[in-house]
Tab-separated table of C-alpha atoms (C1' of nucleotides) in Angstrom:
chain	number	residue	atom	x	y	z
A	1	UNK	CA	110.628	52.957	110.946
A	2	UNK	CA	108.534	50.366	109.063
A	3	UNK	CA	105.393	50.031	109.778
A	4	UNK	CA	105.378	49.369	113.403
A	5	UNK	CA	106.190	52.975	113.786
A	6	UNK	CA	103.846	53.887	116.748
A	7	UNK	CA	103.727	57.756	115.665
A	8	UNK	CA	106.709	60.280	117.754
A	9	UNK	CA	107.400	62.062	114.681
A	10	UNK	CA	103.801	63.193	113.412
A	11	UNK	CA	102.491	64.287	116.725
A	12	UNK	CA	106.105	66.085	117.309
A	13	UNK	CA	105.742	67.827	113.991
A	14	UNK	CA	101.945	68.543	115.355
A	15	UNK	CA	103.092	69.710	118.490
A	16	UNK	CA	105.368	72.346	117.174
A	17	UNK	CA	103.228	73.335	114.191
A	18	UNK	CA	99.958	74.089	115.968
A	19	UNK	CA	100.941	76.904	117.504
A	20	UNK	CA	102.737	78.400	114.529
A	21	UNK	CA	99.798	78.089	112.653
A	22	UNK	CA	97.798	79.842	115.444
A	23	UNK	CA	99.481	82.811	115.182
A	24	UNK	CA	99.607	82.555	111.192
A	25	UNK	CA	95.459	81.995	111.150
A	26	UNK	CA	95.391	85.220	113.537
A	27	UNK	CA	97.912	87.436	111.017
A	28	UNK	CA	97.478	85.547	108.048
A	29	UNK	CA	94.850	88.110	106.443
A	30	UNK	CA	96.212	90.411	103.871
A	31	UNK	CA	95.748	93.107	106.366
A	32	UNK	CA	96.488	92.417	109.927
A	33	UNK	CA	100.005	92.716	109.693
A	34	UNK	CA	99.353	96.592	108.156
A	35	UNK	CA	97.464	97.599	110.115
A	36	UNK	CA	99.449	96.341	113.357
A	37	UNK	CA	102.596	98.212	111.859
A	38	UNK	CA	99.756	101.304	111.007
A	39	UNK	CA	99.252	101.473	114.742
A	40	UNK	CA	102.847	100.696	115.594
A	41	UNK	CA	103.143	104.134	116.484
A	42	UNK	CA	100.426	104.769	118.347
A	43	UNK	CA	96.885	105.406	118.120
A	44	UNK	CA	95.283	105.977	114.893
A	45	UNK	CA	92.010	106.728	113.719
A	46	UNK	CA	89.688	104.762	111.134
A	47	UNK	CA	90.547	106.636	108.524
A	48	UNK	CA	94.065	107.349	109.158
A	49	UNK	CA	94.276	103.657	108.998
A	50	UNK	CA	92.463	103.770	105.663
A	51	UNK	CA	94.769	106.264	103.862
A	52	UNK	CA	97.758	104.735	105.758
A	53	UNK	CA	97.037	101.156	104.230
A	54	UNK	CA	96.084	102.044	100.386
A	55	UNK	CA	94.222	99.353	98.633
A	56	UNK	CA	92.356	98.242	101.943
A	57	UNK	CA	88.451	98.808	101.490
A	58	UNK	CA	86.071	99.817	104.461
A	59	UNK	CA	84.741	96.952	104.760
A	60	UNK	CA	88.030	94.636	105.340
A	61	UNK	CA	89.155	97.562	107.573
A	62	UNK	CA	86.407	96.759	109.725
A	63	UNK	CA	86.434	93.438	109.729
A	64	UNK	CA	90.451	92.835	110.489
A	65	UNK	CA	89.946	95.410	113.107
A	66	UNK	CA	87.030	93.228	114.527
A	67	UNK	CA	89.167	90.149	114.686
A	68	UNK	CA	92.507	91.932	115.978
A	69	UNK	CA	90.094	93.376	119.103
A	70	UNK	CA	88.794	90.594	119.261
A	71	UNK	CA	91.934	88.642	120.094
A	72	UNK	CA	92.821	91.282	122.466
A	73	UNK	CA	95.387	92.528	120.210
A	74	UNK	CA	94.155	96.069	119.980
A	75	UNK	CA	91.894	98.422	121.578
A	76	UNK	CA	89.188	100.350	120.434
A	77	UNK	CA	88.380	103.796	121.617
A	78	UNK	CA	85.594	105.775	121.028
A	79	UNK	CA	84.997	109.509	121.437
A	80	UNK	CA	81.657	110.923	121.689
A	81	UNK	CA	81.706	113.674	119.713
A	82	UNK	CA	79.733	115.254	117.002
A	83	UNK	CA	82.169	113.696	114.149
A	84	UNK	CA	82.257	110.698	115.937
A	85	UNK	CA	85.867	109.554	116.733
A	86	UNK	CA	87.205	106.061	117.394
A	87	UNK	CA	90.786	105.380	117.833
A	88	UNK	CA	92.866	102.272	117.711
A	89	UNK	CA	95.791	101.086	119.668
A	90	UNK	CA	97.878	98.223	120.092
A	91	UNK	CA	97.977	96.278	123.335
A	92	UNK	CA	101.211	95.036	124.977
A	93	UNK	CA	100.586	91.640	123.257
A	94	UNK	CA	100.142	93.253	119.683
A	95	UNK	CA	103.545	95.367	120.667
A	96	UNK	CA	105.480	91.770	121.345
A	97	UNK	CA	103.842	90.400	118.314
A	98	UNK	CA	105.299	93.791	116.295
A	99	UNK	CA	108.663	93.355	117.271
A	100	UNK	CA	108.442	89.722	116.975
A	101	UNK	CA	107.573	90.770	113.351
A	102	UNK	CA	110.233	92.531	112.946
A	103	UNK	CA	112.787	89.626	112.079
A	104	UNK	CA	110.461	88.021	109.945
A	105	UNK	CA	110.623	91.505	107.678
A	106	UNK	CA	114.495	91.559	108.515
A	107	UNK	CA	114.543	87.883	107.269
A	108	UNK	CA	112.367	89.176	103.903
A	109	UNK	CA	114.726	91.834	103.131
A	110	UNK	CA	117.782	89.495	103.197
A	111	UNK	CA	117.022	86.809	100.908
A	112	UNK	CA	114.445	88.936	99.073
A	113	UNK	CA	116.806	88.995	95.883
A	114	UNK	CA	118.072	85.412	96.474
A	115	UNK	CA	114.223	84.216	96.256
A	116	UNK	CA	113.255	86.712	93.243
A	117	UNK	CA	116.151	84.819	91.603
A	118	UNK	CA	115.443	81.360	92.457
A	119	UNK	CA	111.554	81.462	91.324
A	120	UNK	CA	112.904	83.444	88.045
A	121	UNK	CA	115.650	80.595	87.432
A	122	UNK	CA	112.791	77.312	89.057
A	123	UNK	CA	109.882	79.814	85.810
A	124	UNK	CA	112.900	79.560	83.274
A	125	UNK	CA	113.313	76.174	83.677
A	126	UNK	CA	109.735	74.535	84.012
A	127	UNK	CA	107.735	76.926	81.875
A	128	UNK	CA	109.301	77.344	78.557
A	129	UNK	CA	111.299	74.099	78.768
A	130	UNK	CA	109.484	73.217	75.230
A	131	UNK	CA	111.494	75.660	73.337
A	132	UNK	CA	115.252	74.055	74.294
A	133	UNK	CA	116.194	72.618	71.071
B	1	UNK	CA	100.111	117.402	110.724
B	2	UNK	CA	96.658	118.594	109.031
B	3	UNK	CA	96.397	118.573	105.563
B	4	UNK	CA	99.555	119.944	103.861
B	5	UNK	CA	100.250	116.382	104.516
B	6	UNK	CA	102.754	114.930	101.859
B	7	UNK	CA	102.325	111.878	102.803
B	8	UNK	CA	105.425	110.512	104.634
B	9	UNK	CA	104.102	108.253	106.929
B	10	UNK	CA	101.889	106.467	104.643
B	11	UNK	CA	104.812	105.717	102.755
B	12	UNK	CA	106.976	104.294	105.454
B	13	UNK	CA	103.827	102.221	106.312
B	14	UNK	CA	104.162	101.236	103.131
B	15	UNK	CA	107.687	100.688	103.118
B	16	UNK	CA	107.678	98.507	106.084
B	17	UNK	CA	104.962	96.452	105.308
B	18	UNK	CA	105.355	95.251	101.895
B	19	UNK	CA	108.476	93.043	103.285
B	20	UNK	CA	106.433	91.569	106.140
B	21	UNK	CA	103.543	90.987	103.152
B	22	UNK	CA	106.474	89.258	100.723
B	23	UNK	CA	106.891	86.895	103.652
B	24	UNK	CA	103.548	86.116	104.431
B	25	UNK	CA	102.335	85.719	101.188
B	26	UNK	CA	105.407	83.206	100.732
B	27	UNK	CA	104.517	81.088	103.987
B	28	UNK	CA	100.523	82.155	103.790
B	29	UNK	CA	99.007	78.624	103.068
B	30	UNK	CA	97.759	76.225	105.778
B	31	UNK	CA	100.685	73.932	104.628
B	32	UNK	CA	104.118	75.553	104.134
B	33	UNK	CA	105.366	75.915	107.597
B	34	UNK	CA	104.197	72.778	108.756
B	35	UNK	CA	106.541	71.411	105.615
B	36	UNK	CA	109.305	73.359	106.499
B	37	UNK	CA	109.019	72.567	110.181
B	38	UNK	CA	108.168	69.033	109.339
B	39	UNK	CA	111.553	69.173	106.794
B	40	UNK	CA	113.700	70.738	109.612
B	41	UNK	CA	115.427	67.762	110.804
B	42	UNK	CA	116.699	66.418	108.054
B	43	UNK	CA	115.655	65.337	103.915
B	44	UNK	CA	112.670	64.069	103.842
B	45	UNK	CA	110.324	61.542	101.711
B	46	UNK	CA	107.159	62.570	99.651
B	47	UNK	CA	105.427	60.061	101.513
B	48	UNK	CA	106.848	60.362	104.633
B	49	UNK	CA	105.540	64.522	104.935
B	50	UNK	CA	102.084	63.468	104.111
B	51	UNK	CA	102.692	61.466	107.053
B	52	UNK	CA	103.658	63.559	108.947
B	53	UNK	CA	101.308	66.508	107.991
B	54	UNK	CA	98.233	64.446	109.004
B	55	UNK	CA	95.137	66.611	106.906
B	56	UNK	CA	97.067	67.481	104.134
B	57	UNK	CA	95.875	65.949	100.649
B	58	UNK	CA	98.427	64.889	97.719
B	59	UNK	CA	97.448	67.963	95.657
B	60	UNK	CA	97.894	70.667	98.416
B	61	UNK	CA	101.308	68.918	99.508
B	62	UNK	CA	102.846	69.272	95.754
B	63	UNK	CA	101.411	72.407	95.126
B	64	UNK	CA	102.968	73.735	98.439
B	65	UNK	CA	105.808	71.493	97.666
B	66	UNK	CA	105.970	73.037	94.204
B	67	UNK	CA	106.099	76.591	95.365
B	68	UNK	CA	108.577	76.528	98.314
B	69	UNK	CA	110.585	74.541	95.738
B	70	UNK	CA	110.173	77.477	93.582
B	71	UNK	CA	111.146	80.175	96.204
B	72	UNK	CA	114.210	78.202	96.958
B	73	UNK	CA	113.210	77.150	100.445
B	74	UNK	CA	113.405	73.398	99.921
B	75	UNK	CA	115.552	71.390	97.311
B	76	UNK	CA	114.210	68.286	95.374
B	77	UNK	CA	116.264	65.472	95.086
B	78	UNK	CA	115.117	62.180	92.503
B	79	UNK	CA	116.868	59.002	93.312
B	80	UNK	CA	116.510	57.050	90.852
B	81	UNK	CA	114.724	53.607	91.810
B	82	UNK	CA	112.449	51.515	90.811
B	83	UNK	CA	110.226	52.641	93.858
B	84	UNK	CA	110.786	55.983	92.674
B	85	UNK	CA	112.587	57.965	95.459
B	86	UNK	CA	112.322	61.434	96.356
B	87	UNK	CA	113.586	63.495	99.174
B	88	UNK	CA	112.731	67.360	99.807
B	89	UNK	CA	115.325	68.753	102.217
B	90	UNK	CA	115.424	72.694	103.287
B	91	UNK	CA	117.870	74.835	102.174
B	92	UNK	CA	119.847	77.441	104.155
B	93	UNK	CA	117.448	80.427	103.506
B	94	UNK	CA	114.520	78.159	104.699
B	95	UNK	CA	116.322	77.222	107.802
B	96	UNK	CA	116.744	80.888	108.877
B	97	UNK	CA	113.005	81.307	108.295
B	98	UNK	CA	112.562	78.172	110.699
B	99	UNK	CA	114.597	79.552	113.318
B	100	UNK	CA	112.880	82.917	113.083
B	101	UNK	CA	109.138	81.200	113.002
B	102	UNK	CA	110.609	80.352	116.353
B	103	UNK	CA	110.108	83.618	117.820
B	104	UNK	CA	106.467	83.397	116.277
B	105	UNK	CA	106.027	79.987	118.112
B	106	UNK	CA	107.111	81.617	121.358
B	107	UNK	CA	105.032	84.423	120.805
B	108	UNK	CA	101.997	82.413	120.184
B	109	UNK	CA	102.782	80.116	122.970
B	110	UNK	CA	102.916	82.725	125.381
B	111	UNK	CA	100.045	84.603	124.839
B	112	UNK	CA	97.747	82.046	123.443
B	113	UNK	CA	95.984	81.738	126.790
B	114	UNK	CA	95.679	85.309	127.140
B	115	UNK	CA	94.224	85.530	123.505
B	116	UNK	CA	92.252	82.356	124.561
B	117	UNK	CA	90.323	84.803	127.393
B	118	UNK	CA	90.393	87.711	125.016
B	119	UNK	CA	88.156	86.231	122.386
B	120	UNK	CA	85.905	84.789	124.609
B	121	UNK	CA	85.288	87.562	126.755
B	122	UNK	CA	84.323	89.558	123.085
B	123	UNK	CA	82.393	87.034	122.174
B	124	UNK	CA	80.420	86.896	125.687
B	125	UNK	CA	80.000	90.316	125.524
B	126	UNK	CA	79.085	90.671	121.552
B	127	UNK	CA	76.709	87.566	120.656
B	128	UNK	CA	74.712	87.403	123.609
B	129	UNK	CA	74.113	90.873	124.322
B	130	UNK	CA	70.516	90.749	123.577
B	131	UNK	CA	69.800	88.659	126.673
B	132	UNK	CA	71.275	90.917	129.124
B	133	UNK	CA	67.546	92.243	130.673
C	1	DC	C1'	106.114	55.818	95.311
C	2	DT	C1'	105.354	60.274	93.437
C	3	DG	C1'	102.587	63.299	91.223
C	4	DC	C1'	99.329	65.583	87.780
C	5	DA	C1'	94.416	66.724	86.071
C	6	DT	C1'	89.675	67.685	86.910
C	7	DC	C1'	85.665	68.895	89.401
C	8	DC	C1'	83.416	70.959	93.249
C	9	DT	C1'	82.865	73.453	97.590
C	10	DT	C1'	84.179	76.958	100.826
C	11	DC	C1'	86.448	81.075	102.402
C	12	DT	C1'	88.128	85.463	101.475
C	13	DT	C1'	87.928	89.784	99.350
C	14	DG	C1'	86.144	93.623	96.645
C	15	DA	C1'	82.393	96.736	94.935
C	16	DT	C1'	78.689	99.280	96.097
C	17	DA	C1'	75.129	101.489	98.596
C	18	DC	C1'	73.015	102.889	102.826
C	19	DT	C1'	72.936	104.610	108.161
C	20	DG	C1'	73.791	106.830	112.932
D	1	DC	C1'	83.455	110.145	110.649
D	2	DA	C1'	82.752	105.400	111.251
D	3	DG	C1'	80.657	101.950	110.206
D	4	DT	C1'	76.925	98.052	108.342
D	5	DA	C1'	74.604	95.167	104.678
D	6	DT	C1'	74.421	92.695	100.487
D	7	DC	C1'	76.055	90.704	96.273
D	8	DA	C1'	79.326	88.792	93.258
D	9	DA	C1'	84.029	87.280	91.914
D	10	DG	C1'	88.070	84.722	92.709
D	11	DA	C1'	91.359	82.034	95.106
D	12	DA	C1'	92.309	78.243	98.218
D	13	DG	C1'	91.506	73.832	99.411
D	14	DG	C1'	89.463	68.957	99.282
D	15	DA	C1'	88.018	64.604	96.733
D	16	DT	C1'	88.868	61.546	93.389
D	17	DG	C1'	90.895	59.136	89.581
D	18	DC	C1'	94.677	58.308	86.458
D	19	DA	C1'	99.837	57.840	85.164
D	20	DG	C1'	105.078	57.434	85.016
DNA sequence: CTGCATCCTTCTTGATACTG
DNA sequence: CAGTATCAAGAAGGATGCAG
């Protein structure tokens, strides 16, 4: 544990946080996530998804969409028809990653107060610490 | 379903993402789950998670430090030595998240491959396409 | 050992305008 | 309708040096 330490624990902690952060690079966007729940439900248009999300611009739209085809987590449709129509839908990998989602937002809504608390208590005590007296 | 739309589902998009967004934007940075994964065996040194980390520099590792400390996922504990002493150990809320990032991890590992082929294929079929005569 | 302050670079996102 | 292109702003992260 000195110094002749010949390195188990980093690569463990490597091991097991590589692919954790794999899926967090490939969700970690303000958007994915939204628009996988978006299209939760089945397919959805372009701008369907861009009422449904509120606050996304075209142009991230596009570009998360890119990236979530890209990684084969959604499919991308398109019509040929005089308004042109293009549809989205989640694959059976983006479904698993949805419900895998789901206790992550279940986990969220459980200690949501508990954390709003704790970073109100950690901001009382650290910013205005001058004014104790 | 056309335009007398009030906007219900939307809304529930809404409602179901902002959670999922509260938790990302909590574990969002390259670092935090590899600290609390790194911190999920036990209290553990300053010194001994940049370590472990391997890529991490000083400033990201407080900063991260700083702000799970803040969200009351990890406690901070001074010992007071001469080599000063401190040990960052996960609290109960943080090891729930830990054991749900598990079901991320198993997502991840068993589609990576399949993501793996999914992204190239886009990309063979995207970059090159100018070549294909 | 633990950690903060400063500077600098890169990535991400938003705003805006134009096209098939 | 469904994008693409370009520009600019801001946040995240890295490098380095100093301090309790």
């Amino acid at each position: 544990m000195s110094q002749g330490n010949t390195g188990v624990t980093p690569q463990v902690v490597h091991a097991q946080a590589c692919p954790v952060r794999e899926v967090l690079d490939r969700v970690a966007g303000k958007w994915s996530v939204q628009i996988i729940v978006a299209a939760a439900h089945g397919p959805i248009r372009f701008t369907e998804l861009e009422r449904s999300i509120e606050g996304i611009s075209r142009r991230m739209l596009t570009l998360t969409l890119r990236n979530l085809e890209r990684d084969g987590l959604l499919t991308r449709t398109v019509h040929p028809m005089v308004p042109p129509k293009v549809e989205y839908e989640l694959t059976s990998v983006a479904y698993e990653l949805h419900a895998t989602l789901l206790s992550l937002t279940d986990w969220a809504e459980r200690h949501r107060v508990t954390i709003a608390e704790s970073r109100a208590a950690y901001d009382a005590q650290h910013s205005p610490e001058l004014l104790d007296a």
